[in-house]
Short mmCIF file of C-alpha atoms in Angstrom, two decimals:
data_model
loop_
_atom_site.label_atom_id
_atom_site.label_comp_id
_atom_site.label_asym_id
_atom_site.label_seq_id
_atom_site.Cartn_x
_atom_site.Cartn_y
_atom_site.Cartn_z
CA UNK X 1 -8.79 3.26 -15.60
CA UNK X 2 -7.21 6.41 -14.52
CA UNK X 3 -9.10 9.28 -13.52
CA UNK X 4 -8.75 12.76 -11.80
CA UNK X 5 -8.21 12.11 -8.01
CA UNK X 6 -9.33 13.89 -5.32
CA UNK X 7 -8.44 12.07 -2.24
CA UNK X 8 -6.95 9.48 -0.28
CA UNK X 9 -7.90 7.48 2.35
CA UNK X 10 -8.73 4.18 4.35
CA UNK X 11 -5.39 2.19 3.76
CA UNK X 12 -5.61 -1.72 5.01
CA UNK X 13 -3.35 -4.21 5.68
CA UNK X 14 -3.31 -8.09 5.79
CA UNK X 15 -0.91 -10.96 5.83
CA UNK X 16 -0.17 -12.18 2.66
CA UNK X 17 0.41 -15.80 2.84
CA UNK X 18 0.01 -19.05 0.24
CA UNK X 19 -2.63 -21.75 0.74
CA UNK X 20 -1.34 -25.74 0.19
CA UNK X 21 -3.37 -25.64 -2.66
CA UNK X 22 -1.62 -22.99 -4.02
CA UNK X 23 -3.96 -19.92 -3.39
CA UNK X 24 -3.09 -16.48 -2.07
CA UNK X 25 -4.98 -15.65 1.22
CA UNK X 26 -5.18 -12.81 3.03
CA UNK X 27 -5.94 -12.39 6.80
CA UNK X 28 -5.91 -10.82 10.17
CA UNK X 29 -6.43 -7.32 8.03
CA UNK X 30 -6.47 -3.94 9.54
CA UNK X 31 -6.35 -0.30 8.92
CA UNK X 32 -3.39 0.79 9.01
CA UNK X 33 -3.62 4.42 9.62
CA UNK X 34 -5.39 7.52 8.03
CA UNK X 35 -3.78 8.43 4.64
CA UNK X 36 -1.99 11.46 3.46
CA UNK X 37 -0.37 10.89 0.55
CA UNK X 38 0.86 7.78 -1.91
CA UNK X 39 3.53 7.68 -4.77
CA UNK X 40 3.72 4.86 -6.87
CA UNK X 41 6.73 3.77 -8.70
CA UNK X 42 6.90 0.96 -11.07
CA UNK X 43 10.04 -0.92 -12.40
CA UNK X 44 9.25 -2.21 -15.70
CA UNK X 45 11.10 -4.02 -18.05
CA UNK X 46 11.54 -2.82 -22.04
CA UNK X 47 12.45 -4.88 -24.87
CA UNK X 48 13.16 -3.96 -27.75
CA UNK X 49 13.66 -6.25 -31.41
CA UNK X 50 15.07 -4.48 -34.55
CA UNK X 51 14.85 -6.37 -37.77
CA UNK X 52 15.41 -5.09 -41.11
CA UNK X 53 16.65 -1.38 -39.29
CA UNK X 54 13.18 -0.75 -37.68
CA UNK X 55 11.39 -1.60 -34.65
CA UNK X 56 9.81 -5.30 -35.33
CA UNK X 57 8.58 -6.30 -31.73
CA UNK X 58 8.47 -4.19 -28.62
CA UNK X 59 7.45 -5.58 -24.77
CA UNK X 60 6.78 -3.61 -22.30
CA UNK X 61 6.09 -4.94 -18.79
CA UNK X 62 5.84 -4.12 -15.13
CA UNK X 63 8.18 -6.32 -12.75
CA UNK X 64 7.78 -4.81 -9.24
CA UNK X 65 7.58 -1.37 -7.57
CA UNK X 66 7.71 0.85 -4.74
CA UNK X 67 5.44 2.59 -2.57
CA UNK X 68 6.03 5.72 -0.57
CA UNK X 69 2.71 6.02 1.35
CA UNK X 70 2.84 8.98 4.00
CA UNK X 71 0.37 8.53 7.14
CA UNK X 72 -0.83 10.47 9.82
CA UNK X 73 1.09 8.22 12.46
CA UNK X 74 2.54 4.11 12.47
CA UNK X 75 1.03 2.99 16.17
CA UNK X 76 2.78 0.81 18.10
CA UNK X 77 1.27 -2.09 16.97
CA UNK X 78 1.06 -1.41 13.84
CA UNK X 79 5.05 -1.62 13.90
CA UNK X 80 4.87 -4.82 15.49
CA UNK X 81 1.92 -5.98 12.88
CA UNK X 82 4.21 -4.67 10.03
CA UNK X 83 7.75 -4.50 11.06
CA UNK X 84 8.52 -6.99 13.69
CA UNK X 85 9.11 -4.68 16.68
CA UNK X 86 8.69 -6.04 20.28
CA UNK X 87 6.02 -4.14 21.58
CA UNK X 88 6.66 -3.52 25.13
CA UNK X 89 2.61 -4.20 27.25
CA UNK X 90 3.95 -2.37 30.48
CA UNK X 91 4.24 1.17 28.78
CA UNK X 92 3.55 2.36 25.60
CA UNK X 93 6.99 2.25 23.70
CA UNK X 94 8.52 -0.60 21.80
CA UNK X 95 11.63 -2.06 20.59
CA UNK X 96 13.70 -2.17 17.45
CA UNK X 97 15.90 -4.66 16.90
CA UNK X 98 18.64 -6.02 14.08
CA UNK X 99 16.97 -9.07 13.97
CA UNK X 100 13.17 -7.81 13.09
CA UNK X 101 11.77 -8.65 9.95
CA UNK X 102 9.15 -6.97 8.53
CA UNK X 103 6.22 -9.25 6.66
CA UNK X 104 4.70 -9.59 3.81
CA UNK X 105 1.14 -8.44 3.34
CA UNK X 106 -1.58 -7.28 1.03
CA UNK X 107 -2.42 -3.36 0.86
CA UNK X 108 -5.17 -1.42 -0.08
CA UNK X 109 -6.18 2.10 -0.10
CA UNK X 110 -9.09 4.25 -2.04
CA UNK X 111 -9.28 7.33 -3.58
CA UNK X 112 -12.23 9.32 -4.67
CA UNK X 113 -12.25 10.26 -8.47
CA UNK X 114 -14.11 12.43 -10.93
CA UNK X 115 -15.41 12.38 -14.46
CA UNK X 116 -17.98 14.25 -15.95
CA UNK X 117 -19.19 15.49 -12.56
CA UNK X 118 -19.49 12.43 -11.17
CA UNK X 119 -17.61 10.99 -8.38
CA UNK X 120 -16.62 7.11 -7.91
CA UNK X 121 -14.27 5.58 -5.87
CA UNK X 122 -11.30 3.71 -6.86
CA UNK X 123 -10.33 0.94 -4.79
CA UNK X 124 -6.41 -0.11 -5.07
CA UNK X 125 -5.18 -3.46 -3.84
CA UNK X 126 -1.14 -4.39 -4.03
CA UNK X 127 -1.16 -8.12 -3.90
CA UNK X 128 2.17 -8.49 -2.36
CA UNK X 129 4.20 -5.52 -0.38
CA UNK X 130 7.23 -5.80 1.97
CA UNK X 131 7.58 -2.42 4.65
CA UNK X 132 10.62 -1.24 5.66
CA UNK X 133 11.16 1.20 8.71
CA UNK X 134 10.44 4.31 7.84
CA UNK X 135 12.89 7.16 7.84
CA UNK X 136 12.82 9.93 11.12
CA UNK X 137 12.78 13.49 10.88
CA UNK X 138 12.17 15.75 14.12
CA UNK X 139 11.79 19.03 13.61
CA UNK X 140 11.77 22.03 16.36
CA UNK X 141 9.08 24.33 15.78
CA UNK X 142 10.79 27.13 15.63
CA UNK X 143 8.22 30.10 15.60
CA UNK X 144 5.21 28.47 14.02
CA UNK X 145 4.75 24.36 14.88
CA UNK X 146 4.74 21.97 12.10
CA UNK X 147 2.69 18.83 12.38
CA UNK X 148 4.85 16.17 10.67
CA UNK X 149 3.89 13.30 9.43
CA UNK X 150 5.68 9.52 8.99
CA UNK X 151 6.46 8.27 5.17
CA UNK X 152 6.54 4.20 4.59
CA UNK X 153 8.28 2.80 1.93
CA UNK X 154 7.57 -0.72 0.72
CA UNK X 155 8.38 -2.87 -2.04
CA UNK X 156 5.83 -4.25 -4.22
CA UNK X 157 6.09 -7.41 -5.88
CA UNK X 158 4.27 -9.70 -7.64
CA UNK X 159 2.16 -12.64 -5.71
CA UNK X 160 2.44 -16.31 -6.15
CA UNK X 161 0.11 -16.04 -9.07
CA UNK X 162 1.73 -13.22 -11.02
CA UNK X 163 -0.39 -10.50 -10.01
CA UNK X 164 0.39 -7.18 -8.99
CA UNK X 165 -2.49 -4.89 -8.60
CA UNK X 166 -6.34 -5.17 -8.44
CA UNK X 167 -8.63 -2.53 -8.16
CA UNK X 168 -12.46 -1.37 -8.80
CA UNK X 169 -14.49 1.48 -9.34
CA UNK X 170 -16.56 1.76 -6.80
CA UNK X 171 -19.83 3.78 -6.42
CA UNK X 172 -20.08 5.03 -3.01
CA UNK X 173 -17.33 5.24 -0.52
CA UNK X 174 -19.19 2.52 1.41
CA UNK X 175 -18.63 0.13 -1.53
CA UNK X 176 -14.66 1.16 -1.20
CA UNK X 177 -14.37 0.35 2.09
CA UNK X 178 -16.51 -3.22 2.15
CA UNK X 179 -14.21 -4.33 -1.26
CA UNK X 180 -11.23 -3.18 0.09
CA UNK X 181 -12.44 -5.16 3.84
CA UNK X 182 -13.17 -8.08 1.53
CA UNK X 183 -9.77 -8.70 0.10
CA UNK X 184 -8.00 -7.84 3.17
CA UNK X 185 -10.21 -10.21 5.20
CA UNK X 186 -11.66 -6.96 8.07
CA UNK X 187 -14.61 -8.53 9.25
CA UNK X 188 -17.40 -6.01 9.29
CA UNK X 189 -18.37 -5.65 13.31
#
């Protein structure tokens, strides 16, 4: 369901990973950062059968996508967590290398919605994303500062089951938060 947002916040991360039985799991979740902003994109595949000079069957179908998810900073560890940097313990910096690989994991997020006066909360999970380093820009702040802030992109794809996306309407921001701590495997402390 699609309603009028009004917010963003509390995105979560957790390996995604594939029990021997076949089962997605998710675990050693965590918040990620504090949200700003996410876009969306889906890559969806159209087909199209004409019979008799008209339109006879039509499919429509999402395949994958992309998320651009702009944050209010990417720690240290999360870029370990999420992109394979060497995190170095004597100082607070880190390492990129050409040989990090970034994992695959579950992500979630809420946003607060309205309809007829009433707000909810709608709690998005992406079964199955893959981060990429995000892109740099420093700006001087020239006569007024500018607080910047980092953009993420990931690919989303499809999990060993098929799915793509869950997600709930929630009725208190609590609620959000526990169902978004349950699929990413946060234990509540």
């Amino acid at each position: 369901m699609t309603m009028p947002v009004i917010g963003l916040k509390h995105p979560v991360v957790a390996k995604y990973g594939v029990t021997a039985g076949g089962e997605v799991e998710y675990k050693d979740g965590k918040v990620m950062a504090k949200a700003i902003k996410a876009d969306i994109k889906w890559t969806k595949a159209d087909a199209v059968l004409y019979a008799d000079d008209d339109v006879d069957e039509e499919l429509n179908s999402v395949i994958n996508g992309t998320i651009t998810e702009e944050i209010n900073e990417l720690s240290y560890d999360m870029q370990e967590y999420l992109l394979g940097h060497k995190k170095d313990e004597s100082k607070e910096g880190n390492t990129l290398n050409a040989d990090d690989n970034s994992i695959y994991v579950g992500h979630g997020f809420f946003a607060p919605v309205i309809r007829n006066n009433v707000i909810k909360y709608r709690a998005v999970w992406l079964t199955k994303v893959k981060f990429s380093e995000p892109d740099e820009t420093i700006e001087g702040k020239g006569e007024k500062p500018k607080i910047q802030s980092i953009s993420i992109e990931g690919s989303i794809n499809k999990d060993v089951k098929g799915d793509i996306k869950k997600e709930e309407i929630c009725d208190t921001e609590a609620a959000a938060i526990q169902w978004l701590h349950t699929k990413a495997g946060i234990s509540e402390e």
